[in-house]
Amino acid sequence: MHEPAKPARTCGTCTLCCKAVGVHALAKPAGVWCPHCDRRGGGCAIYGDRPGECRTFSCAWLDGLLPEDRDRPDRLKVVLFEDSSESASERIIVFVEAHAGAVNGNARAQFLLRRFLDQGCTVVVRNADYVERHRAGEIPLRDRIAADDPMRVRPQSRSPEAHRKHLELLVQRAAKPPGTA
């Protein structure tokens, strides 16, 4: 049996990943516009020479995981992607907010979050200030991110070893009872 064909989609004028996603090769943290991005819809000024992490990034909308045009990141104000790291023992969908509160203040984003939880996924909501882990039937766990914390950079933009340590740190933080250091 073969997988259904993915919709033929392009970024168009959407450049939200250029803000939401950290790019280690450019020393660009998550939540900051890339200096090479033309935010008026012109795309990347260094597209032909962009870093590998930009070349391999694909959001959930481009991948066909989100069914509607209104789910495109610039319309939703949230970039979604599947964390496909080999060390992940569960399916993780990451929601990176364009601004703090973009998921909570958006009925469509809330619907998508619930949909992924209903499918048994772990959902991680991130912005420049916090990371929040959601699992079906559990109270979401939130942790603030310090300005110098390496978690400000998207996991796929790290080396495999740094990514493994990042996931271990997330698990350790999530396992701690609320209010403990």
XYZ file of C-alpha atoms in Angstrom:
181
model
C 0.000 0.000 0.000
C 1.351 3.437 -0.848
C 1.075 6.688 1.053
C -1.298 9.333 -0.322
C 0.397 12.067 -2.316
C 1.237 15.215 -0.402
C -0.401 18.401 -1.618
C 1.826 20.395 -3.970
C 2.445 23.440 -1.812
C 5.018 26.195 -1.811
C 5.847 28.829 0.763
C 4.506 31.625 -1.410
C 4.836 34.851 0.569
C 5.076 33.044 3.929
C 8.404 33.620 5.684
C 7.353 32.968 9.294
C 9.856 30.126 9.732
C 12.542 32.788 9.161
C 11.472 34.293 12.500
C 10.155 31.374 14.504
C 12.950 28.876 13.948
C 16.503 29.199 15.260
C 19.349 28.654 12.782
C 22.604 27.616 14.437
C 24.732 28.165 11.304
C 23.639 31.822 11.226
C 23.744 32.268 15.031
C 20.074 33.269 14.716
C 17.968 32.456 17.759
C 14.333 31.434 17.537
C 11.923 34.360 17.730
C 14.175 36.809 15.861
C 13.814 37.664 12.169
C 16.631 36.369 10.011
C 18.623 39.279 8.552
C 18.470 37.579 5.129
C 14.652 37.453 5.059
C 12.630 39.884 2.968
C 9.498 40.086 5.135
C 7.474 41.682 2.346
C 7.245 38.233 0.778
C 10.472 38.268 -1.234
C 11.879 35.259 0.584
C 15.503 34.563 1.394
C 18.248 36.820 0.046
C 20.761 33.944 0.303
C 18.400 31.206 -0.875
C 20.960 29.563 -3.172
C 23.574 29.530 -0.396
C 21.291 29.056 2.625
C 22.506 26.788 5.444
C 21.676 23.077 5.392
C 19.300 23.422 8.333
C 17.224 25.889 6.282
C 17.362 23.605 3.224
C 16.031 20.618 5.155
C 13.388 22.417 7.225
C 9.811 21.817 6.175
C 6.795 22.944 8.138
C 3.739 20.764 8.728
C 1.696 22.827 6.278
C 4.176 22.191 3.443
C 4.323 18.515 4.451
C 0.544 18.208 4.115
C -0.091 17.503 7.819
C -2.358 20.542 7.988
C -5.323 20.300 5.648
C -6.420 23.860 5.015
C -4.923 26.978 3.449
C -5.763 28.906 6.622
C -3.219 26.648 8.402
C -0.289 28.196 6.511
C 2.045 29.603 9.194
C 1.724 33.280 8.242
C -2.059 32.969 8.484
C -2.115 30.798 11.614
C 0.682 32.829 13.324
C 2.220 29.504 14.381
C 4.832 27.353 12.622
C 4.198 23.638 13.142
C 6.659 20.869 12.368
C 7.179 17.265 13.293
C 10.256 16.599 15.418
C 11.725 13.743 13.450
C 14.813 13.171 15.578
C 15.866 9.559 15.782
C 16.088 9.718 19.570
C 12.419 10.645 19.968
C 10.478 7.596 21.150
C 7.152 9.295 20.511
C 5.635 11.431 17.797
C 6.291 15.053 18.702
C 4.586 17.980 16.974
C 6.172 21.352 17.707
C 4.129 24.568 17.602
C 6.430 27.632 17.442
C 4.471 30.794 18.138
C 5.119 33.965 16.137
C 4.488 35.789 19.419
C 3.707 34.679 22.976
C 0.100 33.543 23.270
C -0.419 32.881 19.546
C -1.679 29.348 20.260
C -3.930 30.203 23.217
C -5.416 33.205 21.445
C -6.262 31.300 18.262
C -9.212 28.908 18.055
C -7.808 27.173 14.979
C -4.408 26.590 16.632
C -6.200 25.221 19.709
C -8.205 22.876 17.473
C -5.012 21.608 15.804
C -3.325 21.127 19.189
C -6.272 19.017 20.397
C -6.327 17.084 17.126
C -2.671 16.083 17.487
C -3.208 15.181 21.150
C -6.187 13.014 20.144
C -3.858 11.221 17.706
C -1.556 10.338 20.629
C 1.129 12.889 19.806
C 3.095 14.900 22.316
C 2.746 18.591 21.470
C 5.448 21.091 22.362
C 4.487 24.782 22.239
C 7.447 27.159 22.084
C 8.215 30.802 21.772
C 11.186 32.905 22.815
C 10.098 32.883 26.471
C 8.884 29.372 27.263
C 8.453 25.792 26.201
C 5.274 23.946 27.133
C 4.714 20.194 26.782
C 1.216 18.794 26.262
C 0.153 15.162 26.459
C -3.384 13.827 26.311
C -4.935 13.653 29.777
C -2.139 15.620 31.476
C -1.816 19.183 32.672
C 0.562 21.049 30.326
C 4.056 21.545 31.737
C 5.620 24.958 31.130
C 9.206 26.006 31.649
C 10.626 29.473 31.108
C 13.639 29.736 28.825
C 16.512 31.947 29.973
C 18.028 34.329 27.414
C 21.282 32.329 27.271
C 19.615 28.895 27.306
C 20.557 26.710 24.325
C 16.888 25.621 24.148
C 16.174 28.918 22.370
C 17.519 27.257 19.236
C 15.342 24.694 17.466
C 16.477 21.108 18.146
C 17.126 20.255 14.488
C 19.609 23.132 14.260
C 21.921 21.467 16.775
C 24.414 18.698 16.353
C 23.008 15.200 17.013
C 24.789 15.101 20.397
C 23.446 18.535 21.413
C 19.973 17.504 20.247
C 20.136 14.328 22.379
C 21.135 16.427 25.409
C 18.303 18.864 24.615
C 15.742 16.051 24.624
C 17.161 14.658 27.880
C 16.877 18.129 29.431
C 13.246 18.413 28.299
C 12.448 15.021 29.824
C 14.225 15.928 33.089
C 12.402 19.255 33.318
C 9.057 17.646 32.533
C 9.587 14.965 35.198
C 10.133 17.485 38.002
C 7.138 18.338 40.147
C 5.891 21.920 39.717
C 7.687 24.456 41.901
C 10.973 22.526 42.197
C 14.260 23.785 40.855
